[in-house]
Amino acid sequence: MARSTARRPNLLLIMADQLAPQVLRAYGGSRAMTPNIDRLAEQGVVFENAYCNFPLCAPSRVSMLSGRLPSRIGAFDNAAEFPVSVPTFNHYLREAGYRTCLAGKMHFVGPDQLHGYEERVTTDIYPSDFLWSPDWRLEDESWLEWYHSMRAVLDAGPHRRSVNVAYDDEVAFEAIRWLHERADDDRPFALTVSFISPHDPYLAPPPWWERYRGVEMDRPAVADIQLENRDPHSRRHWFLTGRHRDAVGEPDVLRMRRAYCAVTGYVDAKVGELLRTLDGIGAADDTMIVFASDHGDLLGERGMFFKMSFFEWSVRVPLIVHAPFAFAPGRVAANVSLLDLFPTLLEAAGDGALPELAAPVDGRSLAPLASTSGAPDWPDLVCAEYTAEGARAPQLMVRQGPYKLIAGRGDPPMLFDLGADPDERHDLARDPASAGRRAELEAVVAETWDVDALDRAVRQSQAARRLVGRALGAGARTPWDYRPLRDPSRLYFRELGDVRESYAGSVRR
């Protein structure tokens, strides 16, 4: 049954995890085979310089959902609680009459595992408690056994089955079932479908791995940087990711990149399933689709892997808005971030107007940039932060125009002109000719963050969570992990009316 175009648009947010935009054709990549994402890009608006606001899973997602920098709500790392009282865009959409649902990963920490979603059809893939709380008291050369290691790179390749693939198969299945079951609902829907792939481990389903047989993978643009030549954060990153434990060579990196492209192709196939479902239920013409990732993946650039860094392959994300009924296809070069999705989605749901907000947001609507008229007053500014593993004090980033400043307490600043130096090879922080630009961006840092207060808050939060986590692990344990509820008595054929309606061709449950 076709939907009326007069009603408010449905909203479908599709998220990948740890997907570097640089591998996608829409962003200049030439290896990853992603026809469905390519189609979204060709028919939608591609934001060429989109950033996460924290290059780590949970804080990035919390920031996106709340429209606020993570530090403003205490989302300091992957084991920080997302406060129940912080409004998300789902709260506003739900109050406005949308049916909100989450299928897949969001990495909520704390007893509230919904945060405005009316329904959640899968559990999460990562712990919801304080198990992964960082400790800034550790030495710079510390490696966390439960964290990343080079085994993810060395073991990359074809794999018949993995936890990530099993999870994403369930995510896609449940999301598609939910769409079919709600196809005739009078309310518009706001569905988030969030996959764990292509997040490490890079274990590719064999059919997708075989598609890259004979395909030469691109080598990292910036070669491995020896430990003694790294900046302080990149040096800590070396130990944090276990580079000191296992040697990694170019063949390992190229095999890992092949597996990464293969798993990205697998995600693309799931995107195709969702697009075909929208078409099948008559919702394709009035659904705004947003495709994004929570952060990127370094993929061996500079000899670095995974994320937890402000270098471009880690902190940039793909961001595509597909809404032909509202925006003509195009490309936007301005700097934007995931914070901007909050007001963008609420404006789309409110006929171009934001509701009265109960709390301030740091993002701005992308609609003016996506329209043909553009946004001449756009500040072209992105702020990001990092206060998790591998840091010993707050790490901060500001990009404005082509310039990016990385500033961290105790670490020397770094300044890059991404227009002239997209691979970040030349640090201009000590270049006298760039002193004025550096001072301008340092002023933005001082205006955005109280670094002393932030440092104290992070340390206090870590200490409190370490204590609470130990206490909750003693004696009887009450897990916070989400448990999807599906009442078997209301599934399939349970009453005479179910059989009658099934023969009539209707969907009752």
Coordinates of C-alpha atoms in Angstrom, one line a residue, residues 69 72 379-384 396-401 403 405 407 436-451:
L69 CA 29.5 17.2 22.7
R72 CA 28.8 18.1 28.1
P379 CA 30.5 28.5 10.5
D380 CA 32.5 25.6 8.8
L381 CA 33.6 24.5 12.3
V382 CA 33.8 21.1 13.8
C383 CA 34.9 20.3 17.4
A384 CA 35.8 16.8 18.6
L396 CA 40.9 18.1 21.6
M397 CA 40.4 18.8 17.9
V398 CA 39.1 21.8 16.0
R399 CA 38.7 22.0 12.3
Q400 CA 37.7 25.3 10.6
G401 CA 38.0 25.7 6.9
Y403 CA 42.9 23.9 9.0
L405 CA 44.3 21.8 15.2
A407 CA 45.6 20.0 21.1
G436 CA 48.1 33.4 13.4
R437 CA 46.0 30.5 12.3
R438 CA 47.1 28.4 15.2
A439 CA 46.2 31.2 17.6
E440 CA 42.7 31.5 16.1
L441 CA 42.0 27.8 16.6
E442 CA 43.5 27.8 20.1
A443 CA 41.0 30.5 20.9
V444 CA 38.2 28.2 19.7
V445 CA 39.5 25.5 22.0
A446 CA 39.6 27.9 25.0
E447 CA 36.1 29.0 24.2
T448 CA 34.7 25.5 23.8
W449 CA 36.3 23.6 26.7
D450 CA 37.4 24.4 30.3
V451 CA 40.2 21.9 30.0

